[in-house]
């Protein structure tokens, strides 16, 4: 009987010791969890602050770029508006000319191409004019016998009003068109045209 009681006491001591160890393990685990949770929160706060700084700097950079680009964009829009207005005004004027006057403009443009086409055989593609009328202008302007052909351009070719002259060796290509004439007038007389169209002052 004495041995049985000793065994019971020993069992109780072992159980008590195991319980205490379990309590310590649980307490340590709780502390470790709290420590990890605190660390996670610190990392979350740091990441949040980092992201806030990043996006704040990004927004500031975007605003700076926008402010820097605005004057350039405004100037680009102004130049496009001026060019469009000048082109439309000159086009309207030319459209109101007679066919003979328009042919006269083409003849003057042909005269400018003579130096580049001297000594070469030339082919012409015509749009927006009667082919016979343009042929007469070219025969009167170019060297005698240098005009190989003069015919209407196909529907799929580029859009223009006038003719495009190409040498037989393909080395020279001259655009004798109303569009080139208008662009040349705009480029050469930009300030005077803008001043006239906009009442003596540039729009701001």
CSV table of C-alpha atoms in Angstrom, one decimal:
chain,number,residue,atom,x,y,z
A,1,UNK,CA,0.0,0.0,0.0
A,2,UNK,CA,2.9,2.3,0.9
A,3,UNK,CA,4.3,1.8,-2.6
A,4,UNK,CA,1.0,2.6,-4.3
A,5,UNK,CA,0.7,5.9,-2.4
A,6,UNK,CA,4.2,6.9,-3.4
A,7,UNK,CA,3.4,6.2,-7.0
A,8,UNK,CA,0.3,8.4,-6.8
A,9,UNK,CA,2.3,11.3,-5.3
A,10,UNK,CA,5.0,10.9,-8.0
A,11,UNK,CA,2.3,11.0,-10.7
A,12,UNK,CA,0.8,14.2,-9.2
A,13,UNK,CA,4.2,15.8,-9.0
A,14,UNK,CA,4.9,14.9,-12.6
A,15,UNK,CA,1.5,16.3,-13.7
A,16,UNK,CA,2.0,19.5,-11.7
A,17,UNK,CA,5.5,19.9,-13.3
A,18,UNK,CA,4.0,19.3,-16.7
A,19,UNK,CA,1.3,21.8,-16.1
A,20,UNK,CA,3.7,24.5,-15.0
A,21,UNK,CA,5.9,23.9,-18.1
A,22,UNK,CA,2.8,24.1,-20.3
A,23,UNK,CA,1.8,27.4,-18.6
A,24,UNK,CA,5.3,28.8,-19.2
A,25,UNK,CA,5.2,27.7,-22.9
A,26,UNK,CA,1.8,29.3,-23.4
A,27,UNK,CA,2.9,32.5,-21.7
A,28,UNK,CA,6.0,32.6,-23.9
A,29,UNK,CA,3.9,31.9,-27.0
A,30,UNK,CA,1.6,34.7,-26.1
A,31,UNK,CA,4.5,37.1,-25.6
A,32,UNK,CA,6.0,36.0,-28.9
A,33,UNK,CA,2.7,36.6,-30.7
A,34,UNK,CA,2.4,40.0,-29.2
A,35,UNK,CA,5.9,40.8,-30.3
A,36,UNK,CA,5.3,39.6,-33.8
A,37,UNK,CA,2.0,41.6,-34.0
A,38,UNK,CA,3.8,44.7,-32.8
A,39,UNK,CA,6.5,44.2,-35.4
A,40,UNK,CA,4.0,43.8,-38.2
A,41,UNK,CA,2.2,47.0,-37.1
A,42,UNK,CA,5.5,48.9,-37.1
A,43,UNK,CA,6.2,47.6,-40.7
A,44,UNK,CA,2.7,48.5,-41.8
A,45,UNK,CA,3.1,52.0,-40.4
A,46,UNK,CA,6.5,52.4,-42.1
A,47,UNK,CA,5.2,51.1,-45.4
A,48,UNK,CA,2.2,53.4,-45.2
A,49,UNK,CA,4.4,56.4,-44.5
A,50,UNK,CA,6.7,55.4,-47.4
A,51,UNK,CA,3.9,55.0,-49.8
A,52,UNK,CA,2.3,58.3,-48.8
A,53,UNK,CA,5.7,60.1,-49.3
A,54,UNK,CA,6.1,58.3,-52.7
A,55,UNK,CA,2.7,59.3,-54.0
A,56,UNK,CA,3.0,62.8,-52.7
A,57,UNK,CA,6.3,63.2,-54.5
A,58,UNK,CA,4.8,61.7,-57.6
A,59,UNK,CA,1.8,64.1,-57.6
A,60,UNK,CA,4.2,67.0,-57.1
A,61,UNK,CA,6.3,65.9,-60.0
A,62,UNK,CA,3.2,65.5,-62.2
A,63,UNK,CA,2.1,69.0,-61.3
A,64,UNK,CA,5.5,70.4,-62.1
A,65,UNK,CA,5.6,68.7,-65.5
A,66,UNK,CA,2.0,69.9,-66.2
A,67,UNK,CA,2.9,73.5,-65.3
A,68,UNK,CA,6.1,73.2,-67.5
A,69,UNK,CA,4.3,71.7,-70.4
A,70,UNK,CA,1.3,74.1,-70.4
A,71,UNK,CA,3.0,77.1,-72.0
A,72,UNK,CA,4.6,74.9,-74.7
A,73,UNK,CA,1.2,73.2,-75.4
A,74,UNK,CA,-0.5,76.6,-75.5
A,75,UNK,CA,2.2,77.9,-78.0
A,76,UNK,CA,1.8,74.8,-80.2
A,77,UNK,CA,-2.0,75.2,-80.2
A,78,UNK,CA,-1.6,78.9,-81.1
A,79,UNK,CA,0.8,78.2,-84.0
A,80,UNK,CA,-1.5,75.5,-85.3
A,81,UNK,CA,-4.5,77.8,-85.1
A,82,UNK,CA,-2.6,80.6,-86.9
A,83,UNK,CA,-1.4,78.2,-89.7
A,84,UNK,CA,-4.9,76.8,-90.1
A,85,UNK,CA,-6.5,80.3,-90.3
A,86,UNK,CA,-3.9,81.6,-92.8
A,87,UNK,CA,-4.2,78.5,-95.0
A,88,UNK,CA,-8.0,78.7,-95.0
A,89,UNK,CA,-7.9,82.4,-95.9
A,90,UNK,CA,-5.5,81.9,-98.8
A,91,UNK,CA,-7.3,78.9,-100.0
A,92,UNK,CA,-10.6,80.8,-100.1
A,93,UNK,CA,-9.0,83.6,-102.1
A,94,UNK,CA,-7.5,81.2,-104.6
A,95,UNK,CA,-10.7,79.2,-104.9
A,96,UNK,CA,-12.4,82.5,-106.0
A,97,UNK,CA,-9.9,83.0,-108.9
A,98,UNK,CA,-10.9,82.1,-112.4
A,99,UNK,CA,-9.5,79.0,-114.1
A,100,UNK,CA,-7.2,81.1,-116.2
A,101,UNK,CA,-5.8,82.9,-113.1
A,102,UNK,CA,-5.2,79.5,-111.4
A,103,UNK,CA,-3.4,78.2,-114.4
A,104,UNK,CA,-1.3,81.4,-114.3
A,105,UNK,CA,-0.2,80.5,-110.8
A,106,UNK,CA,0.7,77.0,-111.9
A,107,UNK,CA,2.8,78.4,-114.7
A,108,UNK,CA,4.7,80.7,-112.3
A,109,UNK,CA,5.4,77.7,-110.1
A,110,UNK,CA,6.7,75.7,-113.1
A,111,UNK,CA,9.2,78.4,-113.9
A,112,UNK,CA,10.8,77.8,-110.5
A,113,UNK,CA,11.3,74.1,-111.3
A,114,UNK,CA,13.1,74.7,-114.6
A,115,UNK,CA,16.7,74.7,-113.2
A,116,UNK,CA,16.1,71.3,-111.6
A,117,UNK,CA,14.6,69.8,-114.7
A,118,UNK,CA,16.9,71.2,-117.4
A,119,UNK,CA,18.2,68.5,-119.6
A,120,UNK,CA,15.8,65.9,-118.3
A,121,UNK,CA,12.8,64.2,-119.7
A,122,UNK,CA,9.7,64.8,-117.6
A,123,UNK,CA,6.4,63.1,-116.8
A,124,UNK,CA,3.4,64.9,-115.3
A,125,UNK,CA,0.5,63.7,-113.2
A,126,UNK,CA,-2.4,66.1,-113.0
A,127,UNK,CA,-5.2,66.6,-110.5
A,128,UNK,CA,-7.9,69.3,-110.2
A,129,UNK,CA,-7.2,70.7,-113.6
A,130,UNK,CA,-8.0,69.8,-117.2
A,131,UNK,CA,-5.0,67.7,-118.4
A,132,UNK,CA,-5.0,69.6,-121.8
A,133,UNK,CA,-4.7,73.0,-120.0
A,134,UNK,CA,-1.8,71.8,-117.8
A,135,UNK,CA,-0.1,70.2,-120.8
A,136,UNK,CA,-0.1,73.6,-122.6
A,137,UNK,CA,1.4,75.3,-119.6
A,138,UNK,CA,4.1,72.7,-119.3
A,139,UNK,CA,5.0,72.7,-123.0
A,140,UNK,CA,5.3,76.5,-122.8
A,141,UNK,CA,7.4,76.4,-119.6
A,142,UNK,CA,9.7,73.3,-120.0
A,143,UNK,CA,12.4,72.7,-122.6
A,144,UNK,CA,11.0,71.8,-126.0
A,145,UNK,CA,10.5,68.1,-126.4
A,146,UNK,CA,11.2,67.4,-122.7
A,147,UNK,CA,7.6,66.5,-121.7
A,148,UNK,CA,7.3,62.7,-122.1
A,149,UNK,CA,3.7,62.5,-120.8
A,150,UNK,CA,1.0,64.4,-119.1
A,151,UNK,CA,-2.0,62.5,-117.7
A,152,UNK,CA,-4.5,62.5,-115.0
A,153,UNK,CA,-3.4,61.0,-111.6
A,154,UNK,CA,-5.2,57.9,-110.3
A,155,UNK,CA,-7.8,58.1,-107.6
A,156,UNK,CA,-5.5,56.3,-105.1
A,157,UNK,CA,-2.6,58.8,-105.5
A,158,UNK,CA,-2.0,61.6,-103.0
A,159,UNK,CA,-4.4,64.5,-102.8
A,160,UNK,CA,-3.4,67.8,-104.5
A,161,UNK,CA,-4.5,70.4,-107.0
A,162,UNK,CA,-2.0,70.9,-109.8
A,163,UNK,CA,0.6,68.6,-111.1
A,164,UNK,CA,3.6,66.6,-110.0
A,165,UNK,CA,6.6,66.5,-112.3
A,166,UNK,CA,9.0,63.6,-112.2
A,167,UNK,CA,12.2,63.2,-114.2
A,168,UNK,CA,12.7,60.0,-116.2
A,169,UNK,CA,15.6,58.9,-114.0
A,170,UNK,CA,13.4,59.5,-110.9
A,171,UNK,CA,16.1,61.8,-109.5
A,172,UNK,CA,13.9,64.9,-109.5
A,173,UNK,CA,10.3,65.3,-108.3
A,174,UNK,CA,8.7,68.7,-108.3
A,175,UNK,CA,5.3,69.4,-106.7
A,176,UNK,CA,3.6,72.2,-108.8
A,177,UNK,CA,0.5,72.3,-106.7
A,178,UNK,CA,-1.8,74.9,-105.1
A,179,UNK,CA,-1.1,73.4,-101.7
A,180,UNK,CA,2.7,74.0,-102.1
A,181,UNK,CA,1.9,77.5,-103.3
A,182,UNK,CA,-0.2,78.2,-100.2
A,183,UNK,CA,2.4,76.7,-97.8
A,184,UNK,CA,5.1,78.8,-99.5
A,185,UNK,CA,3.1,82.0,-99.0
A,186,UNK,CA,2.4,81.1,-95.3
A,187,UNK,CA,6.1,80.4,-94.6
A,188,UNK,CA,7.4,83.5,-96.4
A,189,UNK,CA,4.8,86.0,-95.0
A,190,UNK,CA,3.8,84.5,-91.7
A,191,UNK,CA,4.1,87.7,-89.5
A,192,UNK,CA,2.4,90.0,-92.0
A,193,UNK,CA,-0.4,87.4,-92.5
A,194,UNK,CA,-1.0,86.9,-88.8
A,195,UNK,CA,-1.0,90.6,-88.2
A,196,UNK,CA,-3.6,91.1,-90.9
A,197,UNK,CA,-5.8,88.2,-90.0
A,198,UNK,CA,-5.8,89.0,-86.3
A,199,UNK,CA,-6.3,92.8,-86.4
A,200,UNK,CA,-2.7,93.9,-86.0
A,201,UNK,CA,-2.0,91.7,-82.9
A,202,UNK,CA,-1.4,88.1,-82.1
A,203,UNK,CA,-4.0,86.3,-80.0
A,204,UNK,CA,-2.8,85.5,-76.5
